[in-house]
Coordinates of C-alpha atoms in Angstrom, one line a residue:
M1 CA 14.1 -3.7 29.6
T2 CA 11.6 -6.6 29.2
P3 CA 11.4 -9.2 26.4
K4 CA 8.4 -7.4 25.0
L5 CA 10.0 -3.9 25.2
C6 CA 13.4 -4.5 23.7
C7 CA 13.7 -1.2 21.7
F8 CA 15.2 1.8 23.4
H9 CA 14.5 5.3 22.1
I10 CA 16.6 8.3 23.4
A11 CA 16.7 12.0 22.6
R12 CA 18.9 14.7 24.1
F13 CA 17.8 18.2 23.2
V14 CA 18.1 21.8 24.2
L15 CA 15.3 24.3 24.8
Q16 CA 15.8 28.1 24.8
A17 CA 13.5 30.5 26.7
E18 CA 12.1 33.1 24.3
T19 CA 10.6 35.0 27.3
A20 CA 11.4 35.1 31.0
F21 CA 9.8 32.2 32.9
A22 CA 9.1 31.0 36.4
V23 CA 8.8 27.4 37.4
N24 CA 7.8 28.0 41.0
S25 CA 9.1 26.0 44.0
G26 CA 6.1 26.9 46.2
L27 CA 8.6 28.7 48.6
R28 CA 8.8 32.3 49.6
D29 CA 11.1 34.5 51.5
G30 CA 10.9 37.9 53.2
A31 CA 11.6 39.6 49.8
F32 CA 9.4 37.9 47.2
D33 CA 6.2 35.9 47.2
S34 CA 7.2 33.2 44.8
L35 CA 10.7 31.7 44.3
I36 CA 11.9 29.6 41.3
V37 CA 13.0 25.9 41.4
R38 CA 16.8 25.5 41.9
D39 CA 19.2 22.6 41.7
A40 CA 22.0 21.6 44.1
N41 CA 24.2 24.4 42.7
E42 CA 21.5 27.0 43.4
L43 CA 21.0 27.4 39.7
P44 CA 17.6 27.6 38.0
A45 CA 16.3 24.2 36.9
I46 CA 13.2 22.8 35.2
P47 CA 11.9 19.6 36.9
G48 CA 11.2 16.7 34.6
T49 CA 7.6 16.7 35.8
S50 CA 7.0 20.2 34.4
L51 CA 8.1 19.2 30.8
A52 CA 6.4 15.8 31.1
G53 CA 3.1 17.5 32.0
V54 CA 3.3 19.8 29.0
L55 CA 4.1 16.9 26.6
R56 CA 1.3 14.9 28.1
H57 CA -1.2 17.6 27.7
Q58 CA -0.2 18.2 24.0
F59 CA 0.0 14.5 23.2
E60 CA -3.5 13.9 24.6
S61 CA -5.0 16.9 22.8
L62 CA -3.7 15.5 19.5
Y63 CA -3.9 11.8 19.8
G64 CA -6.6 11.2 22.4
N65 CA -6.6 7.9 24.3
Q66 CA -3.2 6.9 22.9
V67 CA -1.8 9.0 25.7
Q68 CA -2.2 6.1 28.1
A69 CA 0.1 3.8 26.1
V70 CA 2.9 6.3 26.3
F71 CA 2.5 8.2 29.6
G72 CA 0.8 5.4 31.6
Y73 CA -2.4 5.8 33.8
A74 CA -3.6 5.0 37.2
K75 CA -7.2 3.7 38.0
K76 CA -8.8 2.2 41.1
D77 CA -8.1 -1.5 40.2
Q78 CA -5.5 -1.2 37.5
G79 CA -2.7 1.0 36.0
E80 CA 0.4 1.1 34.0
A81 CA 3.7 2.9 34.4
S82 CA 4.9 5.5 32.0
R83 CA 7.1 4.3 29.1
L84 CA 8.4 7.8 28.7
H85 CA 11.2 9.0 31.1
V86 CA 12.0 12.7 31.3
S87 CA 15.1 14.1 33.0
W88 CA 15.5 17.4 34.7
G89 CA 16.5 20.4 32.7
C90 CA 20.0 21.6 33.4
V91 CA 20.9 25.2 32.7
H92 CA 23.7 26.1 30.3
D93 CA 26.8 28.1 31.1
S94 CA 28.3 30.8 28.9
H95 CA 30.0 28.2 26.7
D96 CA 26.7 26.4 26.0
R97 CA 27.4 23.4 28.1
P98 CA 24.9 22.0 30.6
V99 CA 25.9 22.3 34.3
E100 CA 25.9 18.8 35.7
G101 CA 27.1 17.7 39.1
I102 CA 28.3 19.8 42.0
R103 CA 30.4 22.8 40.8
F104 CA 32.5 25.1 42.8
D105 CA 33.6 27.5 40.0
L106 CA 30.3 29.1 39.2
N107 CA 31.5 32.6 40.2
K108 CA 34.0 32.5 37.2
D109 CA 31.2 32.2 34.7
P110 CA 29.4 35.6 34.0
I111 CA 26.1 33.9 33.3
L112 CA 26.0 31.4 36.1
E113 CA 27.2 34.0 38.6
R114 CA 24.1 36.1 37.9
L115 CA 21.8 33.2 37.8
Q116 CA 23.0 31.9 41.2
Q117 CA 22.0 35.1 42.9
D118 CA 19.0 34.8 45.4
H119 CA 16.9 37.2 43.3
P120 CA 18.5 37.6 39.9
F121 CA 15.3 39.1 38.3
H122 CA 11.8 39.6 39.4
R123 CA 8.5 40.8 38.2
E124 CA 5.9 42.8 40.1
R125 CA 2.3 42.0 39.4
V126 CA -1.0 43.6 40.4
C127 CA -4.6 43.1 39.5
I128 CA -6.4 46.3 38.4
N129 CA -10.1 46.7 39.2
E130 CA -12.9 48.2 37.2
R131 CA -12.1 51.7 38.6
G132 CA -8.5 51.5 37.1
V133 CA -6.7 51.1 40.4
A134 CA -5.1 48.2 42.3
Q135 CA -7.5 45.7 43.6
D136 CA -7.2 45.2 47.4
G137 CA -4.8 42.3 48.3
S138 CA -3.9 41.6 44.7
K139 CA -0.3 42.9 44.7
F140 CA 2.4 40.1 44.5
D141 CA 5.8 39.6 42.9
L142 CA 7.8 36.6 41.7
T143 CA 11.3 35.8 40.8
V144 CA 11.9 34.8 37.1
V145 CA 14.7 33.4 34.9
P146 CA 15.7 35.7 32.1
A147 CA 14.9 35.1 28.5
G148 CA 17.6 33.4 26.5
C149 CA 18.5 30.8 29.0
R150 CA 19.1 27.4 27.5
F151 CA 18.4 24.0 29.2
S152 CA 19.4 20.4 28.2
F153 CA 16.9 17.6 28.6
E154 CA 16.9 13.8 28.0
I155 CA 13.8 11.7 27.2
S156 CA 13.8 8.0 26.7
Y157 CA 11.1 5.6 25.7
W158 CA 10.8 1.8 25.6
S159 CA 8.7 0.0 23.0
D160 CA 8.6 -3.2 21.0
S161 CA 9.4 -1.6 17.6
K162 CA 12.4 0.3 16.5
D163 CA 10.1 2.5 14.3
D164 CA 7.4 3.1 16.9
P165 CA 5.0 5.8 15.7
H166 CA 4.4 7.0 19.3
W167 CA 8.1 8.0 19.5
R168 CA 8.0 10.0 16.3
N169 CA 4.8 11.8 17.6
I170 CA 6.7 12.7 20.8
L171 CA 9.6 14.1 19.0
T172 CA 7.2 16.0 16.7
L173 CA 5.8 17.8 19.8
L174 CA 9.2 19.3 20.6
Y175 CA 9.1 21.3 17.4
L176 CA 6.0 23.1 18.5
P177 CA 6.1 26.2 20.7
L178 CA 6.1 25.1 24.3
Q179 CA 4.9 27.0 27.3
I180 CA 6.4 25.8 30.7
G181 CA 6.0 27.2 34.1
A182 CA 3.7 29.8 35.7
S183 CA 1.8 32.7 34.0
T184 CA 2.1 31.2 30.5
R185 CA -1.1 33.0 29.5
S186 CA 0.4 36.2 30.8
G187 CA 3.4 36.2 28.6
L188 CA 5.9 34.1 30.5
G189 CA 7.3 30.6 29.8
W190 CA 7.6 30.5 26.0
F191 CA 10.3 28.1 24.8
K192 CA 11.6 26.9 21.5
L193 CA 13.7 23.9 20.4
E194 CA 17.3 24.9 19.7
R195 CA 18.8 21.5 18.8
L196 CA 18.0 17.8 19.0
A197 CA 19.9 14.6 18.8
Q198 CA 18.1 11.2 18.9
R199 CA 18.5 7.5 18.2
S200 CA 16.3 4.3 18.2
L201 CA 18.0 1.1 19.2
D202 CA 17.0 -2.5 19.0
L203 CA 18.8 -4.1 22.0
K204 CA 18.5 -7.6 20.5
N205 CA 20.8 -6.4 17.7
Q206 CA 24.5 -6.7 18.6
E207 CA 25.5 -3.5 16.8
D208 CA 22.7 -1.5 18.5
W209 CA 23.6 -3.1 21.9
D210 CA 27.2 -2.0 21.5
R211 CA 26.1 1.5 20.6
Y212 CA 23.8 1.6 23.6
K213 CA 26.7 0.7 25.9
R214 CA 28.8 3.6 24.5
I215 CA 26.1 6.3 25.2
G216 CA 27.6 8.5 28.0
F217 CA 25.7 9.8 31.0
S218 CA 26.2 13.5 30.2
L219 CA 23.4 15.4 28.6
A220 CA 26.0 17.0 26.3
D221 CA 27.2 13.6 25.0
T222 CA 25.5 13.1 21.6
A223 CA 28.3 11.2 19.9
Q224 CA 26.2 8.0 19.6
L225 CA 23.1 9.9 18.5
D226 CA 21.8 11.3 15.2
S227 CA 21.4 15.1 14.8
G228 CA 18.0 16.3 13.9
F229 CA 14.8 14.5 13.2
Q230 CA 12.8 13.8 10.0
M231 CA 9.2 14.4 10.9
N232 CA 6.6 12.1 9.4
S233 CA 3.0 12.5 8.5
S234 CA 2.1 12.9 12.2
L235 CA 2.8 16.6 11.7
E236 CA -0.2 16.8 9.4
L237 CA -2.4 16.1 12.3
I238 CA -1.2 19.2 14.1
Q239 CA -3.3 22.2 13.3
A240 CA -1.5 25.5 13.6
P241 CA -3.1 27.5 16.5
I242 CA -5.1 30.6 15.5
Q243 CA -2.8 33.6 16.1
A244 CA -3.1 37.4 15.8
T245 CA -0.2 39.8 15.3
L246 CA -0.9 43.4 16.3
K247 CA 1.5 45.9 14.7
L248 CA 1.4 48.9 17.1
E249 CA 3.1 52.3 17.1
A250 CA 2.8 54.6 20.0
E251 CA 1.2 58.0 19.3
D252 CA 3.1 59.6 22.1
F253 CA 5.0 58.6 25.3
W254 CA 4.3 55.3 27.0
R255 CA 5.6 53.2 29.9
F256 CA 5.1 49.8 31.4
G257 CA 7.2 49.8 34.5
Q258 CA 8.4 49.3 37.9
T259 CA 11.0 51.1 40.1
G260 CA 14.5 50.2 38.8
E261 CA 17.5 51.2 36.9
P262 CA 16.7 53.9 34.2
L263 CA 17.8 53.6 30.6
N264 CA 19.5 57.0 30.5
K265 CA 21.4 58.3 33.5
A266 CA 21.3 62.1 33.4
G267 CA 20.9 64.2 36.5
K268 CA 18.3 63.0 39.1
T269 CA 17.4 59.3 38.9
P270 CA 13.7 59.0 37.8
D271 CA 11.2 57.9 40.4
A272 CA 9.4 55.7 37.8
T273 CA 11.1 53.8 35.1
P274 CA 10.2 51.4 32.2
L275 CA 10.4 47.7 32.9
I276 CA 14.0 46.7 31.8
E277 CA 15.5 43.3 31.9
P278 CA 18.9 42.0 30.6
V279 CA 18.4 39.1 28.1
I280 CA 20.8 36.3 27.4
A281 CA 21.9 36.4 23.8
W282 CA 24.0 33.7 21.9
K283 CA 26.6 34.2 19.3
D284 CA 28.8 31.3 18.1
N285 CA 27.6 29.2 21.0
K286 CA 28.8 31.9 23.5
A287 CA 26.4 33.6 25.8
Y288 CA 26.4 37.1 27.0
F289 CA 23.9 39.5 28.7
T290 CA 22.5 42.2 26.4
P291 CA 22.2 45.5 28.1
K292 CA 18.9 46.9 29.1
Q293 CA 16.1 45.6 26.9
V294 CA 12.7 47.3 27.5
V295 CA 9.9 44.7 28.2
V296 CA 6.3 45.1 27.1
P297 CA 4.9 42.7 29.7
A298 CA 1.9 40.7 28.3
S299 CA 0.3 40.7 31.7
G300 CA -0.2 44.6 31.3
V301 CA -1.7 44.1 27.9
K302 CA -3.9 41.3 29.1
G303 CA -5.3 43.3 32.0
A304 CA -6.3 46.3 29.8
L305 CA -8.0 44.0 27.2
W306 CA -9.8 42.1 29.9
H307 CA -11.6 45.2 31.1
R308 CA -12.3 46.5 27.7
V309 CA -13.7 43.1 26.6
Q310 CA -15.9 42.9 29.7
F311 CA -17.2 46.4 29.0
H312 CA -18.2 45.5 25.4
Y313 CA -19.6 42.1 26.6
E314 CA -21.9 43.9 29.1
C315 CA -23.0 46.3 26.2
L316 CA -23.8 43.4 23.9
K317 CA -25.8 41.5 26.5
W318 CA -28.5 44.2 26.2
D319 CA -29.1 43.1 22.6
E320 CA -28.6 39.4 22.6
D321 CA -30.6 37.1 24.8
A322 CA -28.1 34.2 24.4
A323 CA -25.7 35.9 26.8
A324 CA -28.2 35.5 29.6
Q325 CA -28.0 31.7 29.5
G326 CA -25.7 29.7 31.7
N327 CA -23.5 30.6 34.6
E328 CA -22.6 34.3 34.4
D329 CA -19.8 34.1 36.9
E330 CA -18.0 31.6 34.6
A331 CA -19.0 33.3 31.4
A332 CA -17.4 36.5 32.7
N333 CA -14.0 35.1 32.4
I334 CA -14.4 32.6 29.5
L335 CA -11.6 34.2 27.4
F336 CA -9.1 35.1 30.1
G337 CA -9.7 32.4 32.7
F338 CA -10.2 32.7 36.5
A339 CA -9.0 31.1 39.7
N340 CA -11.0 29.1 42.2
N341 CA -13.5 31.4 44.0
K342 CA -16.0 31.1 46.8
Q343 CA -18.5 33.9 47.1
Q344 CA -21.9 34.1 48.6
G345 CA -22.3 30.4 48.9
K346 CA -21.3 29.8 45.2
E347 CA -18.2 28.0 44.3
S348 CA -16.5 28.2 40.8
A349 CA -13.9 25.6 40.1
G350 CA -11.7 27.8 38.0
Q351 CA -10.5 27.4 34.4
A352 CA -7.6 28.3 32.2
G353 CA -7.9 31.1 29.8
L354 CA -8.4 30.8 26.1
I355 CA -5.9 33.4 25.0
L356 CA -2.1 33.2 25.4
F357 CA -0.1 36.4 25.3
K358 CA 3.7 36.7 24.8
D359 CA 6.1 39.3 26.3
V360 CA 7.9 41.7 23.8
Y361 CA 11.5 42.8 24.1
L362 CA 12.8 45.9 22.6
Q363 CA 16.3 47.4 22.0
N364 CA 17.6 50.8 21.0
V365 CA 14.5 52.8 22.1
D366 CA 14.3 56.5 22.6
A367 CA 13.6 57.5 26.2
A368 CA 12.9 60.8 27.8
H369 CA 12.6 62.2 31.4
L370 CA 9.4 64.0 32.3
T371 CA 9.1 66.1 35.4
H372 CA 5.7 66.3 37.3
N373 CA 4.4 68.2 40.3
G374 CA 1.2 68.8 42.0
I375 CA -0.6 72.2 41.9
D376 CA -2.3 73.6 45.0
R377 CA -5.9 74.2 44.0
F378 CA -6.1 77.2 46.4
T379 CA -2.9 79.1 45.7
G380 CA -2.1 77.9 42.3
G381 CA 1.5 77.1 43.5
V382 CA 3.5 73.9 43.6
R383 CA 2.5 71.6 46.5
D384 CA 5.2 70.6 48.9
K385 CA 7.0 67.3 48.3
V386 CA 5.1 66.2 45.3
L387 CA 7.8 66.8 42.6
F388 CA 8.8 63.7 40.9
T389 CA 10.2 62.4 37.5
E390 CA 9.5 59.5 35.3
E391 CA 11.4 57.9 32.3
V392 CA 9.1 57.2 29.3
I393 CA 9.5 55.6 25.9
W394 CA 8.9 57.8 22.7
R395 CA 6.9 56.4 19.8
Q396 CA 8.3 52.9 19.5
E397 CA 6.9 50.4 17.0
F398 CA 6.6 46.7 18.0
N399 CA 4.5 43.6 17.3
L400 CA 2.3 42.0 19.9
T401 CA 1.3 38.4 19.6
L402 CA -1.8 36.7 21.0
Q403 CA -2.7 33.1 20.4
I404 CA -5.9 31.1 20.8
D405 CA -5.3 27.9 22.7
P406 CA -6.6 25.1 20.5
V407 CA -7.2 22.7 23.4
R408 CA -9.3 25.1 25.4
L409 CA -11.1 26.2 22.2
G410 CA -12.1 22.6 21.6
Y411 CA -13.4 22.2 25.0
L412 CA -15.5 25.3 24.9
E413 CA -17.0 24.5 21.6
K414 CA -18.2 21.0 22.8
D415 CA -20.4 22.6 25.3
E416 CA -23.4 24.3 23.7
T417 CA -24.0 26.9 26.4
K418 CA -20.3 27.9 26.5
K419 CA -20.3 28.0 22.7
Q420 CA -23.0 30.6 22.8
Q421 CA -21.2 32.6 25.4
L422 CA -18.0 32.3 23.4
A423 CA -19.7 33.7 20.3
L424 CA -20.7 36.8 22.2
Y425 CA -17.3 37.2 23.7
K426 CA -15.6 37.0 20.3
K427 CA -17.6 40.0 19.3
A428 CA -16.5 41.8 22.4
L429 CA -12.8 40.8 21.8
K430 CA -13.1 42.1 18.2
R431 CA -14.3 45.4 19.4
A432 CA -11.6 45.6 22.1
L433 CA -8.8 44.9 19.6
N434 CA -10.2 47.6 17.4
D435 CA -10.2 50.0 20.2
L436 CA -6.5 49.2 20.8
I437 CA -5.3 49.6 17.2
E438 CA -7.4 52.8 16.7
G439 CA -6.2 54.7 19.7
R440 CA -9.1 54.3 22.0
L441 CA -7.5 51.9 24.5
A442 CA -4.4 53.0 26.5
L443 CA -1.7 50.4 27.7
G444 CA 0.5 51.0 30.6
A445 CA 0.9 53.9 32.9
G446 CA -0.1 57.6 32.4
S447 CA -3.3 57.2 30.4
A448 CA -4.8 60.2 32.2
K449 CA -2.0 62.3 30.9
G450 CA -2.5 61.0 27.3
H451 CA 0.3 58.4 27.4
G452 CA 0.0 54.8 26.3
Y453 CA -2.2 55.2 23.2
F454 CA -1.3 53.3 20.0
S455 CA -2.4 52.9 16.4
G456 CA -1.7 50.1 14.0
S457 CA -3.2 47.0 12.4
I458 CA -4.0 43.5 13.2
A459 CA -3.4 40.3 11.0
W460 CA -4.9 36.9 11.8
T461 CA -3.4 33.6 10.6
D462 CA -6.9 32.4 9.5
N463 CA -7.7 35.8 8.0
G464 CA -9.9 36.7 10.9
N465 CA -12.4 33.8 10.3
W466 CA -12.5 32.7 13.9
I467 CA -13.2 36.1 15.4
G468 CA -15.5 37.2 12.4
A469 CA -13.3 39.9 11.0
G470 CA -15.7 40.3 8.0
D471 CA -18.8 40.6 10.1
D472 CA -20.4 43.9 11.0

């Protein structure tokens, strides 16, 4: 504390993962290409830098240059330390308590025992090329933390006023959907605020000083804090992101999958199964694993849409001269983003995608086992050693959500060339989404056998104004 910054603001809150997530450690082992960050107990953890970066990004997008007064800055000849301090996120046990300090009884808790394993859950990822097969060198996998996990955090802020507007703006950000970790544009890392306790104290006031001394060190100690937060007019500055909800119903069988445990055990174990993950559910502040939830991975939906959007974009280029302007390599990924790339002497810096997808979890689905074999083209008989079975889902209805990142959208619309490219890409995206809901675009495996086709409807939060739903 300094004489000028005599007011201490503190908040302790709990975030719950709505989807699986992966905050990568940068390490790998012989089994998986990417491992999650863990604490001293070998439990999943979220570094304070990960949450601080997300909050800073959102704060800057909403309040501009005010971000330097809160998060600090560093320049060549000057700088200022951050006034906001963010703790690590501690995972909760099955009794909804954050795990703090070294623990030796983790094997007695059903949630912590599973999370402490070297590879509790994982996702297999692959990039599909324009021929519909895996791109060379693009297969990888990563360990993930299951949906439903809860984490406790503490943030504190020093200021010269007990009613500092910056503090209220920071707390307001916590009520927005947060994306933390890797692959947030491919369905992972969606979080929501479960509960919050906060307090603002003027340490020159004796009563506040006494309360400050009684605040415990544990993240679970909120006895001296007030529950909840009354948001002020700063919420009015926040524009709800543009979002589309696709209500899809399968016309036949479908499957997104990887090799694993089947839904139904009957006879021979299938060679190919749907993607299934246990999810942590909460009831009366007690956690338990729900059995076998089928996952619709957003990465699979994103890949299919990427190729169909690119197809329509190439078709539209023949009719609109504006598409020929600017950098074609960068324009080719203006909606979905791309990584750094060096090719034929040209270097692209890479950029984040404009569209965010979200994984979908399904319970109580109907599954069937299908048997396949290969036919010898000469004899008409069954080929040797090509008999296999797969487990598929039958005609399930679900809602798929995609969201337009308002920060990226603002950046693209400020550049006139990118704005022209974006206008053409929006037409291509509109056509691709229509293909999906009208049964012309397959998702998942088995499209050559007629699987993975859906029909349904799409609803935009802005009534389709952004994408031009009313245009021909």
